[in-house]
XYZ file of C-alpha atoms in Angstrom:
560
model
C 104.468 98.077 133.939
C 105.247 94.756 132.121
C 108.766 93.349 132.575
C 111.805 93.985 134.343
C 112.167 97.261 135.998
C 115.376 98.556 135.176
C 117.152 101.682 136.383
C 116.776 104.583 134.025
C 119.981 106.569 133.720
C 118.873 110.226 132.644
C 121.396 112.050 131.924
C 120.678 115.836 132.446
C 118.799 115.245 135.473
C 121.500 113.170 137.223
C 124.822 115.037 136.484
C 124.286 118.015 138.197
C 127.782 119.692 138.153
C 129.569 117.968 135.206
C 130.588 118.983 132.443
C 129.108 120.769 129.401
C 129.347 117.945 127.061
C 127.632 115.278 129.281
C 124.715 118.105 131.329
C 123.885 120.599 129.733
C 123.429 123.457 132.832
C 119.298 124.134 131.479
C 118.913 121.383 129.404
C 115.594 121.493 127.421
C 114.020 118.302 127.880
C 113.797 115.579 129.716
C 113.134 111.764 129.252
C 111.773 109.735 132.065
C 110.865 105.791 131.777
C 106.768 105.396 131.107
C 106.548 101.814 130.804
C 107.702 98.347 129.245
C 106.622 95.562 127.473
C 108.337 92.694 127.657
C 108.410 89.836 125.283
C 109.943 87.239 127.942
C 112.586 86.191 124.310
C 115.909 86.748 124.592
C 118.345 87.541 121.441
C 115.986 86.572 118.791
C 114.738 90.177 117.376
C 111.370 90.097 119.713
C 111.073 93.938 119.262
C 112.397 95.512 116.643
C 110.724 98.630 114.765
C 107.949 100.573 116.081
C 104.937 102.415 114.601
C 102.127 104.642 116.693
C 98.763 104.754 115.255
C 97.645 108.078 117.017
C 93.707 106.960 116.037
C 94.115 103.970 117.841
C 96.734 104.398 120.737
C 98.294 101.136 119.258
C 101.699 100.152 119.167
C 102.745 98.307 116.034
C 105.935 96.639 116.963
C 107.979 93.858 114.549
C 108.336 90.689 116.126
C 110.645 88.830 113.970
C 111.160 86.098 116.125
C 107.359 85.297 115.871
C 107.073 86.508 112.265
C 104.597 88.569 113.608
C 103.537 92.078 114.716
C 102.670 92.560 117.935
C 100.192 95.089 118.516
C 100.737 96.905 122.185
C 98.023 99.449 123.335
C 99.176 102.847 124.606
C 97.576 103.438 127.759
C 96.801 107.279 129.075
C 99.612 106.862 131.329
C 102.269 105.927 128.298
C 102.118 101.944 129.679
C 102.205 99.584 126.925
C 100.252 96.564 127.333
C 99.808 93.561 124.877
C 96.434 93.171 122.859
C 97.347 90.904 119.851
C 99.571 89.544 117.474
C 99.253 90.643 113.584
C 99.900 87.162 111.611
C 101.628 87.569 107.768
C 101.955 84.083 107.156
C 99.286 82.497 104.361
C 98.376 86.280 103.421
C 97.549 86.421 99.664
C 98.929 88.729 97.616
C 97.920 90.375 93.969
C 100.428 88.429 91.563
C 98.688 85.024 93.489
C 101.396 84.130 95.626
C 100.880 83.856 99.549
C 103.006 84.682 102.352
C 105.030 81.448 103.279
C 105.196 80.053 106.889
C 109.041 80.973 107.019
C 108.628 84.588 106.436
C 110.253 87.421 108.666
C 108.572 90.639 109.318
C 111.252 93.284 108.944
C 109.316 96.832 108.831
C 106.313 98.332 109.996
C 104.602 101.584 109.100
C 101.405 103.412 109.837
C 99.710 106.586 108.461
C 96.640 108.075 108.755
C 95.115 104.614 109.290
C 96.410 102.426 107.191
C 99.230 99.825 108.465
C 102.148 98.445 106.137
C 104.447 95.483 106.569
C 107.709 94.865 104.817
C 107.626 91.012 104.710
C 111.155 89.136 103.924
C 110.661 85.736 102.294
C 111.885 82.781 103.747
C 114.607 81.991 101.597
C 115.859 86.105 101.456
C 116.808 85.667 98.204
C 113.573 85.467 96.625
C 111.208 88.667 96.595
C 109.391 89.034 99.595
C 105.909 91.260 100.638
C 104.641 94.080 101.146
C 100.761 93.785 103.446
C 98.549 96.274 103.966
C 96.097 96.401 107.168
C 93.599 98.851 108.047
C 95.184 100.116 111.971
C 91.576 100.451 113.417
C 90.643 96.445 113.674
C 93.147 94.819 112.010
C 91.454 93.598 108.456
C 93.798 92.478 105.787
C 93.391 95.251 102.670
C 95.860 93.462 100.384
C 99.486 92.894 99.416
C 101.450 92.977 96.586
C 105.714 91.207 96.117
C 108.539 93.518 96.719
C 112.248 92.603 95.949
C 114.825 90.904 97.881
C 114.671 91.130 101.224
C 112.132 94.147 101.744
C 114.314 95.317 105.352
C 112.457 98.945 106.034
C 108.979 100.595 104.476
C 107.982 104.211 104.822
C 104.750 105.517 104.116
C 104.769 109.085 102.458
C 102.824 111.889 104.781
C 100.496 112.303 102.144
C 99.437 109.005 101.732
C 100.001 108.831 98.137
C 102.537 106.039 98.075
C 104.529 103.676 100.544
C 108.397 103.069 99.544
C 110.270 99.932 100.500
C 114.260 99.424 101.254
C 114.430 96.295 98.750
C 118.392 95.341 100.863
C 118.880 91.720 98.351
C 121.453 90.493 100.615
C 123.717 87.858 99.332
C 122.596 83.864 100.197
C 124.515 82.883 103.391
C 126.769 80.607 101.753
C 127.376 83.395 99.406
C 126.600 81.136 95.991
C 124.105 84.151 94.958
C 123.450 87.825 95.224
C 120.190 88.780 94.565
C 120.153 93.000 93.178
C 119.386 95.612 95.627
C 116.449 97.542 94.698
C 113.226 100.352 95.688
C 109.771 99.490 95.447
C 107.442 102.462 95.226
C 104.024 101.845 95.619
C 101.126 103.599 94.586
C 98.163 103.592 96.966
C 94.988 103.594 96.525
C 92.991 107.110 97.773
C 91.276 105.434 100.669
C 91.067 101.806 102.552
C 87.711 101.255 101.194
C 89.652 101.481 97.291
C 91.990 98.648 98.228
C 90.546 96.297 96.283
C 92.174 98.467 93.142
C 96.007 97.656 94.491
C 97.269 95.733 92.006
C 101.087 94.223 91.481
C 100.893 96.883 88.454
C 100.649 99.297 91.708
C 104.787 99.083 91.921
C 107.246 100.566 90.020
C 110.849 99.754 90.605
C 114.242 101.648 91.119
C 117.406 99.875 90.487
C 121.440 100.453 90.274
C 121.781 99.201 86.832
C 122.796 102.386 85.151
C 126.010 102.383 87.396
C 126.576 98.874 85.285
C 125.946 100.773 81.905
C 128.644 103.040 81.790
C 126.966 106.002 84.549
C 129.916 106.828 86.671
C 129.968 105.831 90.322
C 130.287 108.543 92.675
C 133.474 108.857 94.207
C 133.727 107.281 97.808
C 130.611 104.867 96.957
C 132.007 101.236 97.874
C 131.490 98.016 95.613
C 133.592 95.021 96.907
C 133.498 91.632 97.246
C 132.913 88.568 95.089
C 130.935 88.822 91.804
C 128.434 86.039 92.181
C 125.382 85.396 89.830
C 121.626 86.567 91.267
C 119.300 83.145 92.192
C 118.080 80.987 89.620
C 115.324 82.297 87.966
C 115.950 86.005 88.291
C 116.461 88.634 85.759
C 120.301 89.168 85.663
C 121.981 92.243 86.891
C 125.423 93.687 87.202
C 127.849 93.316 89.940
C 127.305 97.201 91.042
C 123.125 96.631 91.167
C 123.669 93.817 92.680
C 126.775 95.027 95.353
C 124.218 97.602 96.295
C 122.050 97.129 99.266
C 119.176 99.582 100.337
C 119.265 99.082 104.189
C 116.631 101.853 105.438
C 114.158 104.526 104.222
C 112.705 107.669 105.344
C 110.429 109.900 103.346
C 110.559 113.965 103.855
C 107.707 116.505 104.402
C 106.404 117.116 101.442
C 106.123 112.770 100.382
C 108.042 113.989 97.659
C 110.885 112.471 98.198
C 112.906 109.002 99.517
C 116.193 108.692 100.913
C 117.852 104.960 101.328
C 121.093 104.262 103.349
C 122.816 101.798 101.534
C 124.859 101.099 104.462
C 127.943 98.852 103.221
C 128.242 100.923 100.204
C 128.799 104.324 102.846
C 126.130 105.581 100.355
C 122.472 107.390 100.362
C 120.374 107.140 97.534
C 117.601 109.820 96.351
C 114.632 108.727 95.021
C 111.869 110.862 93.379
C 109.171 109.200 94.669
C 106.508 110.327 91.789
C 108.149 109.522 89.007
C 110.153 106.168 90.781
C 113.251 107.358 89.240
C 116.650 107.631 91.276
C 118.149 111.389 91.214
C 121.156 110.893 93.445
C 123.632 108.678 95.068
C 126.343 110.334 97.229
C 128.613 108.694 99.729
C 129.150 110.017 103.631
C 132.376 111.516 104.179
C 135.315 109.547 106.380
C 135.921 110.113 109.858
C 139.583 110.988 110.534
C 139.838 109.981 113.788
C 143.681 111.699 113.990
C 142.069 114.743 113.499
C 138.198 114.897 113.960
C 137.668 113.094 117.289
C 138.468 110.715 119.675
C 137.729 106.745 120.142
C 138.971 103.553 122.126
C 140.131 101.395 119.512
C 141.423 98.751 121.888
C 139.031 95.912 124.513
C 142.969 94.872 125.646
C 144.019 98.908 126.575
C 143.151 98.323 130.466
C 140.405 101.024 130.445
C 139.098 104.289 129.087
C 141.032 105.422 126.815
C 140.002 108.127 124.606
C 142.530 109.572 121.770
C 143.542 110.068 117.949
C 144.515 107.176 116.077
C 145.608 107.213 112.793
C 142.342 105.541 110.847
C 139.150 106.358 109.162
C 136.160 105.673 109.880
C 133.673 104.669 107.288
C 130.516 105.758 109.142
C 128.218 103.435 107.004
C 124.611 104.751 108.031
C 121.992 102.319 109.161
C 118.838 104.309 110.503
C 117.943 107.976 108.485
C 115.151 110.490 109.286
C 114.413 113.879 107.559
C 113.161 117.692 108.220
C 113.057 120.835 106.875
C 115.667 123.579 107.755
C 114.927 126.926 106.188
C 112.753 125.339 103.407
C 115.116 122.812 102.471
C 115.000 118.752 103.533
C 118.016 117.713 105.991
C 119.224 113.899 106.040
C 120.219 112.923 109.522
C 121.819 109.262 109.805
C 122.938 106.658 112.802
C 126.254 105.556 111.709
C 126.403 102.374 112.972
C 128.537 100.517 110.039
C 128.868 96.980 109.261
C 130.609 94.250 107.725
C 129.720 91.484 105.564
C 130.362 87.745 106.058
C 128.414 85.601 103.770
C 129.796 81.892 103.539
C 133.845 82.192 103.467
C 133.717 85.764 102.821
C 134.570 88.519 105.218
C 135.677 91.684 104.464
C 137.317 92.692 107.841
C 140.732 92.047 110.041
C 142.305 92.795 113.343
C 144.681 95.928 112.244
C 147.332 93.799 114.210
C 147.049 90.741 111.401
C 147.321 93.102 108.131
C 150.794 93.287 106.729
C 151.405 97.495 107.329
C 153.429 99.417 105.202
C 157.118 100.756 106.655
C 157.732 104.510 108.021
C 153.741 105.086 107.678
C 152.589 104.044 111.242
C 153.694 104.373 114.390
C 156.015 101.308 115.309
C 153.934 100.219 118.400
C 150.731 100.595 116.053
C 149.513 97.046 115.999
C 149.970 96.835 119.849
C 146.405 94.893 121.494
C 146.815 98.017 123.438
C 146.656 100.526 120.224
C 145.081 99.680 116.799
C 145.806 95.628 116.648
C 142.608 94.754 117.875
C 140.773 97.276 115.569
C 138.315 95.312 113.099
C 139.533 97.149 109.716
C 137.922 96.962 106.007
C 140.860 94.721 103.930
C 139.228 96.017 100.714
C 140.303 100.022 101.564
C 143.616 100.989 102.385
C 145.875 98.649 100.668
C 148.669 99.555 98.131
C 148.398 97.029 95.467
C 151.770 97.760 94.445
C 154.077 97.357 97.868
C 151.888 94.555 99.059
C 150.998 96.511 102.327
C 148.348 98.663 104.233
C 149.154 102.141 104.102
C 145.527 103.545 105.695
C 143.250 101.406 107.926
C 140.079 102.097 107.878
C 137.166 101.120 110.185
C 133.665 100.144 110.593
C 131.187 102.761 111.495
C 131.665 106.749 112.381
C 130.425 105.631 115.552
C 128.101 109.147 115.509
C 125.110 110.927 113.713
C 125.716 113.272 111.234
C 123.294 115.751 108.874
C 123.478 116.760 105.274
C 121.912 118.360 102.773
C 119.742 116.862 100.431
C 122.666 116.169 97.921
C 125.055 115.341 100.465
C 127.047 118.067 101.935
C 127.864 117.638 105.183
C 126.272 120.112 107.402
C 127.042 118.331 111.039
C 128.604 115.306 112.774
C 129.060 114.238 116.234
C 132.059 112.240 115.763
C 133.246 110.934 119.086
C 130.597 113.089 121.647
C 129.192 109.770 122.091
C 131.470 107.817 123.706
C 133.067 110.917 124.844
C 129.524 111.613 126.806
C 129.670 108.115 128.370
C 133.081 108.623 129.526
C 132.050 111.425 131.786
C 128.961 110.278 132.563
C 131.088 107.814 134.387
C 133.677 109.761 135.724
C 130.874 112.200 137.727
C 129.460 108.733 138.753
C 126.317 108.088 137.145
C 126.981 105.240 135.103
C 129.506 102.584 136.224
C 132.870 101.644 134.376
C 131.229 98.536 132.712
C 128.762 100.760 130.194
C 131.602 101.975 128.636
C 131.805 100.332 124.951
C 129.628 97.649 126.344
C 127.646 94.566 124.580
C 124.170 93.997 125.209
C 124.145 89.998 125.143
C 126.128 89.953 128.410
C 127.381 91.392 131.784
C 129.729 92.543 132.473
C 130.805 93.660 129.123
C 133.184 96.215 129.879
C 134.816 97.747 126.565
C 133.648 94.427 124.346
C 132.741 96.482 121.792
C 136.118 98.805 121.794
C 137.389 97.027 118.762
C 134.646 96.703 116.820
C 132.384 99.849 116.122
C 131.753 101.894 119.644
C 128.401 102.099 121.064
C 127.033 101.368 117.820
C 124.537 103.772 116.481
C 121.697 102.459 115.022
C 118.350 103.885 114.513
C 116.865 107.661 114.910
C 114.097 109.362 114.678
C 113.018 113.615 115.181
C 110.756 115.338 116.802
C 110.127 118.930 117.421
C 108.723 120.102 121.497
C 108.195 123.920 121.850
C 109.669 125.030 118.598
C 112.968 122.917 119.032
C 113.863 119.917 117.062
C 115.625 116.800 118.459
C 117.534 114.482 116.678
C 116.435 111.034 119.281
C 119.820 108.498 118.050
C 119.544 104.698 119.179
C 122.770 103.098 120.634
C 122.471 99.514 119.757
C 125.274 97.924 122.286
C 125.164 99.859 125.421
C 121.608 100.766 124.737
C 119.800 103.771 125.126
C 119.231 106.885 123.191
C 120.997 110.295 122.927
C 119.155 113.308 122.952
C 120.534 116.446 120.255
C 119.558 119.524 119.847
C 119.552 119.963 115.856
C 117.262 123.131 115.747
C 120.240 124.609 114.074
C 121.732 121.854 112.642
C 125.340 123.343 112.210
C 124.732 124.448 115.889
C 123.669 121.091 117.290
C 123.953 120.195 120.655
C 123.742 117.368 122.908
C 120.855 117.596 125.881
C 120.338 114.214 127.374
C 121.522 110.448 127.903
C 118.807 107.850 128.943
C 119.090 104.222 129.194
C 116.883 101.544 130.720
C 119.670 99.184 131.770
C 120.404 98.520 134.904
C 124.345 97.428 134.678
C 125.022 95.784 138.050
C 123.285 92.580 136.652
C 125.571 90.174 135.437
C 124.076 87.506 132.712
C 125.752 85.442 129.878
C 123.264 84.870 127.145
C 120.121 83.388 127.764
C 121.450 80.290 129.953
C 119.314 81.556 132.967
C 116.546 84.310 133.098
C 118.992 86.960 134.824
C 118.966 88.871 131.708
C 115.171 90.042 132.316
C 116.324 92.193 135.349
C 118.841 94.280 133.160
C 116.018 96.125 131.494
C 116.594 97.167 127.463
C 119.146 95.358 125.415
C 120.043 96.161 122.286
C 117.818 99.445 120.878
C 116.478 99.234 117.175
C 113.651 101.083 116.468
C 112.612 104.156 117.817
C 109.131 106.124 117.322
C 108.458 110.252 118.200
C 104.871 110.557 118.980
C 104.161 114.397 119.195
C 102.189 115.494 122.423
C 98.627 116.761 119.861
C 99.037 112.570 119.357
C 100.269 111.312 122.554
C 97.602 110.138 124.481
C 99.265 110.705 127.575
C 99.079 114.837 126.634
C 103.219 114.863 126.516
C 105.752 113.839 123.695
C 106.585 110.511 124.170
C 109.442 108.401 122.754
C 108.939 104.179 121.856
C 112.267 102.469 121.868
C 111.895 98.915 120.419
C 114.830 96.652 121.618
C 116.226 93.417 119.699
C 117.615 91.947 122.434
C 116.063 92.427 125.587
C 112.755 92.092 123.383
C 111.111 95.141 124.742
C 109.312 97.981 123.920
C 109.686 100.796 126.386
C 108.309 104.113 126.362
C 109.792 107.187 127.494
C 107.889 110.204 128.159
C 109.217 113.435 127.348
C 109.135 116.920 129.502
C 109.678 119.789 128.182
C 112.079 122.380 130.729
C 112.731 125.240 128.902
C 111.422 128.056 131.133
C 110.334 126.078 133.985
């Protein structure tokens, strides 16, 4: 094993007696640690999304750090080990241009041999890259320009067509906004056809009816300043351009794309055939008076778990699809986040906004209660009495599923801090996890304030008939395990996380951090056990911070 060797917390095999909500009495799986690679970079996005190629046993990890991808190989024991790195820079694309030397990787991809890269330019504004590799040795099969800031490709099962998250943020000093977009490419029939992959190969989906009079759907967000799109783009409207496609995930059938358009609260439906966008709905609010509990405070003094009058805008980052009688489920990490481009931000402490009388509690914007909350300062407000009469907050701080056009069908609202709360009162994870950062230790409730454990990425995968919704917790770390066989019956079965938190580190000023194990999970990767070549289900967990990719393998319990 590569790396530190951190202590794996495992949930359902550690709890023994504890409650329901934190061990389940039979749970159905289990995850134990495999293996980890370790990058040796701290903080710099080392390891970020994962991809198995099952006719290779190679890892394709994003190295954004390196502008690279690393490529791990998969031992028979689930051990990743390093082979190579996958260079983008200099690659030529169809329309003539080439890859420049400050490129990011943002997204990898593989199918049924064929690798694709989502490659962000380096000045994000301008369109970026989409490369194409053939996974068994590596040879460059072409490329072809995306849009702004291509953050997250999916390739579609039946290898008809990859389909690229186009996010356009805004320039850091916020002088433009380049438009959010889709790119859906059509693929040639085989790797030895690439030659035929043309830039006339993409078609692309934009907001720019919402500008022409279409009506926005209701709870869809559009803020912030109206800035012009770079200097030598084709113009767009604020809405086209306000909208930012953050992740994608393709169903079953490859007939279909869903985006999270995270700062918007918003998923967008793309029919991937025709390249035409068929839906945009937003996520409904979390009322945390009402639909679960949260510590809203790092100043409270300790766990403290309750209702608070405020919303959460759940704001998905990570999606992943399957089928539920016949029909395609959308299942979302809702991490949130806020945007701060030059001297915009569009967040407060709850304690600073001016509140309106006889609405709140007096003590409300006590440190100890809702002051230190970050809140949205574009939602809430009564433009007529000059004062905040709802707060509302980043993230939902939970999963959820919907249908296809958006109806909610589950969420976990607070289960998972709720889960790490008992996990530590029945002793198997100290105080300090709770609500804790991942770029230092102790941490203990840091991340109270601001949006929770943070969920970011997930991914599905079905062992003995059951289907598991695997959800990425990007500031404690670690993954929770759910049970969404029957999605409006969904269940939580395990906790595991490859941090050990009794070592203490600030940043990257020594190498202590190494010895905590996984910092900051991103990507995550399902390989089934007919592909794993380790003959059980295994999960890859790529983490941002840490820079490692660790792989968990999965055992199946049911009737043992």
């Amino acid at each position: 094993m590569a790396g530190a060797a951190a202590t794996a917390v495992c949930a359902s095999s550690l709890l023994g007696g504890a409650s329901a909500l934190a061990s389940p009495s039979n749970p159905s799986i289990e995850l134990s640690l495999a293996g980890t690679y370790a990058t040796g970079v701290f903080d710099a996005s080392a390891a970020e999304i994962p991809a198995f190629d099952v006719s290779t046993d190679a890892l394709f990890v994003v190295n954004a750090q390196s502008g690279q991808v690393d490529v791990l190989d998969l031992g028979s024991d689930g051990v990743p080990s390093y082979r190579e790195s996958l260079v983008a820079a200099g690659r030529l694309a169809a329309d003539g241009s080439a890859v420049d030397a400050g490129a990011v990787v943002n997204s990898v991809a593989v199918s049924d041999g064929l690798l694709a890269v989502a490659v962000e330019a380096g000045d994000k504004v301008q369109r970026g890259w989409v490369l194409f590799f053939a996974a068994d040795g590596l040879g460059y099969l072409g490329g072809v320009r995306a849009g702004s800031l291509p953050d997250a490709v999916a390739l579609a099962p039946n290898g008809g067509y990859a389909v690229v998250a186009n996010e356009g943020e805004p320039a850091d000093d916020f002088g433009s906004d380049p438009e959010g977009s889709i790119s859906v490419i059509s693929l040639p029939r085989s790797l030895q056809q690439f030659s035929r992959l043309t830039q006339d190969s993409v078609r692309t989906v934009d907001f720019r009816a919402y500008d022409s009079g279409m009506p926005l759907p209701d709870g869809v967000r559009v803020f912030g300043p109206d800035v012009p799109v770079p200097d030598g783009q084709e113009p767009a409207g604020r809405i086209a351009r306000n909208l930012e496609p953050e992740y994608v995930t393709i169903d079953a059938t490859g007939r279909t794309a869903y985006m999270s358009i995270q700062e918007a609260n918003a998923v967008a439906v793309v029919d991937i055939r025709s390249a035409t966008l068929t839906d945009l709905w937003a996520l409904e609010l979390t009322d945390w008076s009402t639909d679960g509990v949260l510590d809203p405070s790092d100043r409270d003094g300790g766990i403290t778990l309750g209702n608070w009058p405020v919303f959460g805008v759940r704001m998905p980052d990570g999606l992943a699809t399957y089928r539920f009688r016949g029909e395609d489920l959308v299942v979302s990490a809702n991490e949130g986040d806020s945007r701060e481009w030059g001297d915009f931000v569009d967040t407060e402490r709850a304690g600073d906004l001016e509140l309106c009388d006889g609405v709140f509690p007096s003590d409300i914007q006590a440190n100890a209660n809702l002051g230190r909350l970050d809140v949205l300062t574009d939602l809430g407000l009564d433009e007529v009495a000059g004062c905040y009469s709802e707060l509302y907050a980043l993230g939902g701080r939970s999963f959820s599923i919907h249908t296809a056009s958006g109806e909610q069908v589950f969420d976990s609202a607070g289960l998972f801090e709720e889960t790490v709360a008992d996990l530590i009162s029945a002793g198997e994870l100290p105080e300090e996890a709770f609500n804790a950062g991942h770029d230092e230790q102790p941490s203990f409730e840091s991340r109270s304030d601001a949006k929770g454990v943070e969920p970011e990425g997930v991914t599905i995968g079905s062992i003995q008939g059951r289907t598991y919704a695997f959800v990425g917790l990007e500031r404690i770390g670690g993954v929770m395990v759910f049970d969404i066989t029957d999605p409006t019956r969904s269940s939580f079965v395990d906790y595991v996380n490859n941090r050990d938190f009794t070592v203490d580190f600030d940043g990257d000023e020594t190498d202590d951090w190494k010895a905590a194990g996984d910092l900051g999970a991103e990507g995550l990767e399902f390989i089934a056990k007919s592909d794993s070549p380790t003959g059980r289900p295994l999960l890859v967990v790529a983490n941002e911070v840490s820079g490692t990719t660790s792989v968990f393998e999965i055992t199946a319990t049911r009737g043992r």
